[in-house]
Coordinates of C-alpha atoms in Angstrom, one line a residue:
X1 CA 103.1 5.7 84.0
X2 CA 100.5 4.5 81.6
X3 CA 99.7 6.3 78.5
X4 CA 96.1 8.0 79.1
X5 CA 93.8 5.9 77.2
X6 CA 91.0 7.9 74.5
X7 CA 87.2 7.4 74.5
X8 CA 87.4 5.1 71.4
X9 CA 89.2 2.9 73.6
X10 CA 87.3 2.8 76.6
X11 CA 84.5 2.3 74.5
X12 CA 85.7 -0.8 72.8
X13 CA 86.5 -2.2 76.1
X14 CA 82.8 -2.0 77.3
X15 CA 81.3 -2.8 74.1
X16 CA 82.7 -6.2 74.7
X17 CA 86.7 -6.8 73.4
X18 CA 90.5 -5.5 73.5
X19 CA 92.5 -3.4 72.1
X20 CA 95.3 -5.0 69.5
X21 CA 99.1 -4.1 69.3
X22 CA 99.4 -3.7 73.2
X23 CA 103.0 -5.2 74.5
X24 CA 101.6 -6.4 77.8
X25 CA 102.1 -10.0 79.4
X26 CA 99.8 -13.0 79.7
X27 CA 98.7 -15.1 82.5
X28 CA 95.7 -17.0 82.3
X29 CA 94.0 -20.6 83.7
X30 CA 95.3 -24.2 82.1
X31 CA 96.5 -24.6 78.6
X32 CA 93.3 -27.0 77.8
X33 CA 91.0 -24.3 78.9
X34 CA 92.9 -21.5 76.1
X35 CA 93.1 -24.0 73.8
X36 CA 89.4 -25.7 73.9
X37 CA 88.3 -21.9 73.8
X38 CA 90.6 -20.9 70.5
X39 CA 89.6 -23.6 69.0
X40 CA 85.7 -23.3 69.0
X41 CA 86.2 -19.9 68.3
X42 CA 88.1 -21.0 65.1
X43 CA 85.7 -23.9 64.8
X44 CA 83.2 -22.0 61.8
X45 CA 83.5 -19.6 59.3
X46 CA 81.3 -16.1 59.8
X47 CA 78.8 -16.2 57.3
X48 CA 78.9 -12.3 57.4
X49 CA 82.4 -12.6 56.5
X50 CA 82.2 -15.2 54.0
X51 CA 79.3 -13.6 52.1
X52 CA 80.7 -9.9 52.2
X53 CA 80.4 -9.6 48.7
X54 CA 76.4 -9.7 48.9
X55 CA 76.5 -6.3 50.8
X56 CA 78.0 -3.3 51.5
X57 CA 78.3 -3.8 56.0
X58 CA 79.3 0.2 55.8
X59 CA 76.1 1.1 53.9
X60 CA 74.0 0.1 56.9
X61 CA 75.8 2.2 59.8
X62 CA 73.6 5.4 60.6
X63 CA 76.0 8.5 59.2
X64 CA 76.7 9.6 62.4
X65 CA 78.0 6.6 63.5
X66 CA 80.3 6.0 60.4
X67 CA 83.4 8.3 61.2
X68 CA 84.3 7.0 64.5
X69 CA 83.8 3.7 63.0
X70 CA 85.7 3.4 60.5
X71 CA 89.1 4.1 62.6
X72 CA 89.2 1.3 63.8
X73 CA 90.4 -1.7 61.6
X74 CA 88.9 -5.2 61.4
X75 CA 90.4 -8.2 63.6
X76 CA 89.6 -11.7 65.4
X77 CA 89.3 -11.0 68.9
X78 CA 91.7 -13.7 70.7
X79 CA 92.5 -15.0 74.5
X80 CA 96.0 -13.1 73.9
X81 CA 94.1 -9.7 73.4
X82 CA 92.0 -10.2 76.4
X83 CA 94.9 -10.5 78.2
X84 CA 96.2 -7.4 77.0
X85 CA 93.3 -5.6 77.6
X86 CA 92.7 -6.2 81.6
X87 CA 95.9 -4.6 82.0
X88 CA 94.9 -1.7 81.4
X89 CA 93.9 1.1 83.6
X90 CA 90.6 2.4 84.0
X91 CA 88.7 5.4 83.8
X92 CA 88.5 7.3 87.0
X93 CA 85.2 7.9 88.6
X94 CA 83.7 11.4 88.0
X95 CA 84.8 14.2 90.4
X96 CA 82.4 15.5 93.1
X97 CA 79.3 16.7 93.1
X98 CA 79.1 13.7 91.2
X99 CA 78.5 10.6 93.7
X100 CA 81.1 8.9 94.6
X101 CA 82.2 5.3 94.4
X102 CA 82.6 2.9 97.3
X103 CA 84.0 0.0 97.6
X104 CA 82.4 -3.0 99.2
X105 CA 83.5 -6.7 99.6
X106 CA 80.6 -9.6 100.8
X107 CA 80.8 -13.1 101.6
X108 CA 80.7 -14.9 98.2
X109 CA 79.0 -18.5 97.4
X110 CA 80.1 -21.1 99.2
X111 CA 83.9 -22.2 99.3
X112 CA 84.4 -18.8 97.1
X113 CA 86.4 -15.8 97.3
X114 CA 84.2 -12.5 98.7
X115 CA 82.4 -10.5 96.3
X116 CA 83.8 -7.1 95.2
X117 CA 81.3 -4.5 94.7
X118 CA 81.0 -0.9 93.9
X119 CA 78.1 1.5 95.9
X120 CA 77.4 4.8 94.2
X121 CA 74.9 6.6 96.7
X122 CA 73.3 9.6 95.0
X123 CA 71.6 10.7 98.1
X124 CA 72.9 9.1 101.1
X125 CA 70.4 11.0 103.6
X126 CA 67.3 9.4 102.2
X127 CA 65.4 6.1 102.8
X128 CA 63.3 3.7 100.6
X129 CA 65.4 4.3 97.3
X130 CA 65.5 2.3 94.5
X131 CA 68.4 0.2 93.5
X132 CA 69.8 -1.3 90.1
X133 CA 71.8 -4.1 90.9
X134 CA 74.4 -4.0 87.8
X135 CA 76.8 -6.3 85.9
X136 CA 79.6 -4.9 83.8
X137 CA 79.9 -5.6 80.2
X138 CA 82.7 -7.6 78.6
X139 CA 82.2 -10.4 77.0
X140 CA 82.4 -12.3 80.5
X141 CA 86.1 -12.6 79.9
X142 CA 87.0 -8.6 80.7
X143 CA 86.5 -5.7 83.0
X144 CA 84.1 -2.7 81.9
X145 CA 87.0 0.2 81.9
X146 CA 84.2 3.2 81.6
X147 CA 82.5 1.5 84.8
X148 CA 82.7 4.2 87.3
X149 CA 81.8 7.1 85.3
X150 CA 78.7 4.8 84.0
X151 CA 77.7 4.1 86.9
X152 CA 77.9 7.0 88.6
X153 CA 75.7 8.6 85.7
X154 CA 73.2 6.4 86.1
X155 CA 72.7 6.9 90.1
X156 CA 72.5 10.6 89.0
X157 CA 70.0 10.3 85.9
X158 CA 67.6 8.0 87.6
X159 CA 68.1 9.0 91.3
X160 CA 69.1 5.4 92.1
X161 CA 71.7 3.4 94.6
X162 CA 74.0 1.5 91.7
X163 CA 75.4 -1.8 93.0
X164 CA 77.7 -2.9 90.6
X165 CA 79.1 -6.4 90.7
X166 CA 82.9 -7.3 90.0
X167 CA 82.2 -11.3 89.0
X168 CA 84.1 -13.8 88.8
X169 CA 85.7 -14.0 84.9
X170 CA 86.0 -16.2 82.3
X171 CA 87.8 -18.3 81.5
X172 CA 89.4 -18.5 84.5
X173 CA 86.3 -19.0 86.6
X174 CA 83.6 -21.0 84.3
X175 CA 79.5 -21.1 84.7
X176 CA 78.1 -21.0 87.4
X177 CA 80.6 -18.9 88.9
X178 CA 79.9 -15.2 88.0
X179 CA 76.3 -16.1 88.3
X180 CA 76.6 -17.4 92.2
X181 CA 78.9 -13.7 92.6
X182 CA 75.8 -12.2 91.0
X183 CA 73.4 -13.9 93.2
X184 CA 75.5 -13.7 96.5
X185 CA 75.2 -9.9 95.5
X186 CA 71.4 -9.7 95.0
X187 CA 71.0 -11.4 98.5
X188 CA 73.0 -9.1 99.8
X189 CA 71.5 -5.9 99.2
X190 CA 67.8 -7.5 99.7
X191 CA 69.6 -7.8 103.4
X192 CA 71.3 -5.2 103.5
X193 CA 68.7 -2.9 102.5
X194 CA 68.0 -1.0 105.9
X195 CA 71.9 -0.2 105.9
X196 CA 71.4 1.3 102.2
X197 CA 68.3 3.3 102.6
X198 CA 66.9 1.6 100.0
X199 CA 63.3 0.0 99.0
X200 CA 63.7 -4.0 98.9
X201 CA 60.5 -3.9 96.7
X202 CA 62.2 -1.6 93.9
X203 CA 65.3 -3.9 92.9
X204 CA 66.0 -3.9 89.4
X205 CA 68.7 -5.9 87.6
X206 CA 70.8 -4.5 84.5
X207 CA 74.2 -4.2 82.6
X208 CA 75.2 -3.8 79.2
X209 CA 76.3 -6.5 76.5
X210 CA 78.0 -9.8 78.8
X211 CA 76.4 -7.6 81.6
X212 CA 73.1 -7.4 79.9
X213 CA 73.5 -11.8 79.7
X214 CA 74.3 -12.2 83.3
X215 CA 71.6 -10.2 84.4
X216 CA 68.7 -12.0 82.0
X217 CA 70.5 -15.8 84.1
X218 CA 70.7 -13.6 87.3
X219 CA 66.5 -12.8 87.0
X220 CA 66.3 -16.5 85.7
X221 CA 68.2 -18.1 88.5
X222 CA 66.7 -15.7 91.4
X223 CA 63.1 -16.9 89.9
X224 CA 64.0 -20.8 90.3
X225 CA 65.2 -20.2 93.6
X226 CA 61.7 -18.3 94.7
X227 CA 61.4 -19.6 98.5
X228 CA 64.6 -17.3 99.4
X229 CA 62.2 -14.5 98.8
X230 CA 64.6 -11.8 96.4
X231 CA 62.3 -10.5 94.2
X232 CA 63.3 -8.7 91.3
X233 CA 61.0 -5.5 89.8
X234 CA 62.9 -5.1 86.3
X235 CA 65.4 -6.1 83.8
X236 CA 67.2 -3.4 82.1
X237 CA 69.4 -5.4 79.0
X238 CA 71.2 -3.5 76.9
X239 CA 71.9 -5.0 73.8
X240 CA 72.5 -8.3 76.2
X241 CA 74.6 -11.5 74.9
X242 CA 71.9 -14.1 75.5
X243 CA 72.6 -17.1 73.1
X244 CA 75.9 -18.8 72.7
X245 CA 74.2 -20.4 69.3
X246 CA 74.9 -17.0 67.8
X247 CA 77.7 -17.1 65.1
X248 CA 78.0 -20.6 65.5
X249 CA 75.1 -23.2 65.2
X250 CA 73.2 -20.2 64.2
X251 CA 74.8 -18.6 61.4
X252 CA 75.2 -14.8 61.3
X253 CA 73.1 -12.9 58.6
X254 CA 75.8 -11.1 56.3
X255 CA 74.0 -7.6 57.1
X256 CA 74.7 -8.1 61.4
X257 CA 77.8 -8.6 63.4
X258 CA 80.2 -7.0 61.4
X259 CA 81.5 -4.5 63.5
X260 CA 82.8 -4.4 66.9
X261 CA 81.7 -7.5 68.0
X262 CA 81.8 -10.5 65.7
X263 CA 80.7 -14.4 65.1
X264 CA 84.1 -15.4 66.5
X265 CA 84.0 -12.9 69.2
X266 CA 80.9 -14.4 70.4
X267 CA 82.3 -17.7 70.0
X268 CA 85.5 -17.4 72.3
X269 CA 83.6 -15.8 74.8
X270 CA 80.7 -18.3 74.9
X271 CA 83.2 -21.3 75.1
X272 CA 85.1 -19.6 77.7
X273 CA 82.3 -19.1 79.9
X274 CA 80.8 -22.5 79.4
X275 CA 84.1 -24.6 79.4
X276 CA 82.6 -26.2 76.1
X277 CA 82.4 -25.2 72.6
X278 CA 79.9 -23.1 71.9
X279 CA 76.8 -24.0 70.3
X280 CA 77.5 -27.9 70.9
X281 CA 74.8 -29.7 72.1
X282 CA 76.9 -30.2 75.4
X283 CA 76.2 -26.7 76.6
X284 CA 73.8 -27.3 79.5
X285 CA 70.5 -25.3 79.3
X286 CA 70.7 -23.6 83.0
X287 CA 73.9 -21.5 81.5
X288 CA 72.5 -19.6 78.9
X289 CA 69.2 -17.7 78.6
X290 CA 68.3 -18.0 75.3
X291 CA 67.9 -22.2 76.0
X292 CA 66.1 -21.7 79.1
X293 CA 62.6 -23.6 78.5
X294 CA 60.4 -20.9 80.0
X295 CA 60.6 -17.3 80.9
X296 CA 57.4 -16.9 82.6
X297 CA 57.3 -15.3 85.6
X298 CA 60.3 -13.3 85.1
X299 CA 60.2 -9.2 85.9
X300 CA 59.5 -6.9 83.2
X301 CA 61.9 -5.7 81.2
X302 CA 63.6 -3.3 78.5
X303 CA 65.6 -4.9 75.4
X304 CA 67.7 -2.4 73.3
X305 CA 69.9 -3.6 70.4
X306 CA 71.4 -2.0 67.5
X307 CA 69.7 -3.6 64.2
X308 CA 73.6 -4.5 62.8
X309 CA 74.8 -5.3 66.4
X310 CA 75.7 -9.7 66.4
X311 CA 72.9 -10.0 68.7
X312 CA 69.8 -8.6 67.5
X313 CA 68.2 -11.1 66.2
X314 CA 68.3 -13.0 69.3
X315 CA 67.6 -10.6 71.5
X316 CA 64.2 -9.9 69.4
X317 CA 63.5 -13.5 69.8
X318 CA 64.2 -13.1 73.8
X319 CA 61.7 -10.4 73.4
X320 CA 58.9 -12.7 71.9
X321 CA 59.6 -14.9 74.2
X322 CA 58.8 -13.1 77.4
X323 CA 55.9 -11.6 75.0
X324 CA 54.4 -14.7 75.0
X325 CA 54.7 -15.8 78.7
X326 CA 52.6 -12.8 79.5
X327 CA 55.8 -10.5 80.7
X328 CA 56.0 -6.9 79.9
X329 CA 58.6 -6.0 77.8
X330 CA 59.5 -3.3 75.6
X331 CA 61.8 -3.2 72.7
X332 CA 64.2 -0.9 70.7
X333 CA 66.1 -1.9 67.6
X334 CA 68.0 1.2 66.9
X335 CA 68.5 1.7 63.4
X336 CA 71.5 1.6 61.7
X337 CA 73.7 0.6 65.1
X338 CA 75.9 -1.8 65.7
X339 CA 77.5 -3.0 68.9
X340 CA 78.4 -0.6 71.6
X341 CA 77.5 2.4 69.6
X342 CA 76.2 4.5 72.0
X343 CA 79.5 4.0 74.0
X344 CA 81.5 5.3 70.9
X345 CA 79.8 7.9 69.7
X346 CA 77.3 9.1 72.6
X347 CA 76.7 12.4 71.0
X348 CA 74.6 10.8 67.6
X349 CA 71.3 11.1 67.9
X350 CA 70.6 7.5 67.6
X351 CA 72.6 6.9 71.1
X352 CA 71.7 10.0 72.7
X353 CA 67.7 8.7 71.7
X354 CA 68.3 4.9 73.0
X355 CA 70.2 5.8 76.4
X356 CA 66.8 8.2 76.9
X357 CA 65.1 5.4 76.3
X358 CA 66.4 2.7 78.7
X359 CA 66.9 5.4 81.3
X360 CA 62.8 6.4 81.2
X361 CA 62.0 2.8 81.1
X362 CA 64.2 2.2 84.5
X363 CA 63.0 5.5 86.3
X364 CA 59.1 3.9 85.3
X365 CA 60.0 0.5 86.8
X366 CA 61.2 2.4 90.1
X367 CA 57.8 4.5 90.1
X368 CA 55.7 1.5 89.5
X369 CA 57.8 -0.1 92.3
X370 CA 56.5 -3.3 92.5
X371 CA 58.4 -6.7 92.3
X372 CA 57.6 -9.8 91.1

């Protein structure tokens, strides 16, 4: 029997990475694939690292946040660790009266496996519900190992049908795979929507970190692809991995990406999802959204990053962005936060204010109810 795993831990695994000195085996796609990934995660230097001196990373974390912190040791997150990491159990859904998980499989795209997802109904007797359609965090290479109890917190806070999507990963299965997955899912609850007593104009799509990424392509992709009539009412990305330029073309500032999820992180994930280094100019456009030429006409949405997190300063510049195309967006940089910190320590003030905040922005979305 496994050894019960703590919060800490279960938070680091949805905040993006593994846990280290785990004796578990390894199985994975071709040796090129691991190797082309290690390397352009090796490929550059952090700056934050590299220019440590210039400033204390510590002095920046809110105080409530710093305790829980700082138990947990700095390392390079590698292809080995991931490994490790989707071995492990996960959390067990919340007991009743808390809704309960079901488990769904779809056609997938085309000459692909079906699509597993996971229903959490808070109110199966009623009609014309809202729905978020969600993808797990993960760094696209891993599993989200608080899933069920998230999800089944959010159907209760904001009175909602969850969907959540179990993708495709990386680097087994590269771009456009865990997009198709996500879109094969979004089609399927736009016709399925009779069956789930739900509102087809009150979609929204969502996740956290990796999740937060795939659902910024997922709004993208279902835009381009118009005439098969899935509209989308809102994006709900929390603090959402949107450029793989981060921590690697673009340099990290030494003050962000420290903790929890760092330059080389970002790096290994990005190249295992593309199949190329990240960064490189051979990334194709379509793959990520940050290089995506326009974001007009995509649904509103709610950004939330932590202001030492790796990715807030593109996920301000995703922000401007939709700004400028006319889309309505709001934004939270949580002060002194970094990377999954409202997964670690959900009782600080800061999380406990930014999961209030994303959670009133959703439940508004659902009220205006109207799609684009």
């Amino acid at each position: 029997m496994s050894n019960p795993l703590t919060r800490r831990d279960f938070a680091i695994g949805s905040a993006g990475f593994g846990l280290a000195g785990l004796n578990l085996a390894w199985g994975v796609a071709p040796a090129a694939t691991l190797a082309e990934a290690e390397q352009a995660s090796r490929s550059a230097t952090s700056p934050a690292v590299a220019d440590a001196d210039s400033v204390d990373p510590y002095s920046l974390v809110d105080p409530e946040l710093l305790p829980a912190l700082k138990q947990f040791p700095a390392f390079d997150l590698s292809l080995e660790m991931v490994g490790k990491f989707r071995q492990l159990p996960g959390m067990p859904p919340s007991p009743a009266p808390a809704p309960q998980p079901v488990e769904r499989h779809i056609p997938g795209p085309p000459g692909a496996p079906e699509v597993r997802l996971w229903v959490v109904d808070p109110a199966p007797l009623e009609k014309g519900k809202p729905l978020l359609l969600h993808m797990h965090g993960g760094g696209f290479m891993m599993t989200n190992p608080m899933l069920m109890p998230q999800i089944q917190g959010i159907a209760t806070d904001c009175h909602c049908v969850v969907v959540s999507v179990d993708y495709r990963l990386a680097p087994e299965t590269r771009y456009p795979g865990a997009l198709e997955d996500n879109y094969a899912a979004l089609k399927w609850v736009h016709a399925h929507s009779a069956e789930l007593g739900i509102d087809r104009s009150r979609i929204a799509v969502g996740g956290e970190s990796a999740g937060g990424g795939h659902a910024a392509s997922l709004a993208i992709h279902a835009r381009d692809r118009n005439k098969e009539d899935v509209p989308i009412c809102f994006q709900l990305l929390i603090y959402p991995q949107l450029d793989d330029r981060t921590g690697s073309s673009n340099p990290a500032p030494p003050a962000i990406g420290n903790f929890m999820w760092t330059a080389s992180a970002n790096r290994l994930a990005w190249s295992s999802l593309l199949g190329v280094p990240a960064g490189s100019s051979r990334v194709p456009a379509a793959a990520v959204p940050a290089r995506v030429a326009s974001v007009a006409g995509l649904p509103p949405a709610w950004i939330g990053v932590g202001a030492i997190d790796l990715f807030v300063e593109e996920d301000m510049e995703y922000a401007r962005r939709l700004v400028h195309a006319g889309v309505a967006t709001e934004l939270l940089v949580a002060r002194g936060a970094f990377h999954g910190f409202d997964l670690l320590v959900p009782d600080a003030e800061v999380s406990k204010q930014f999961s209030a905040s994303w959670k009133s922005a959703l439940r508004k979305a659902f009220s205006a109810g109207k799609a684009v």
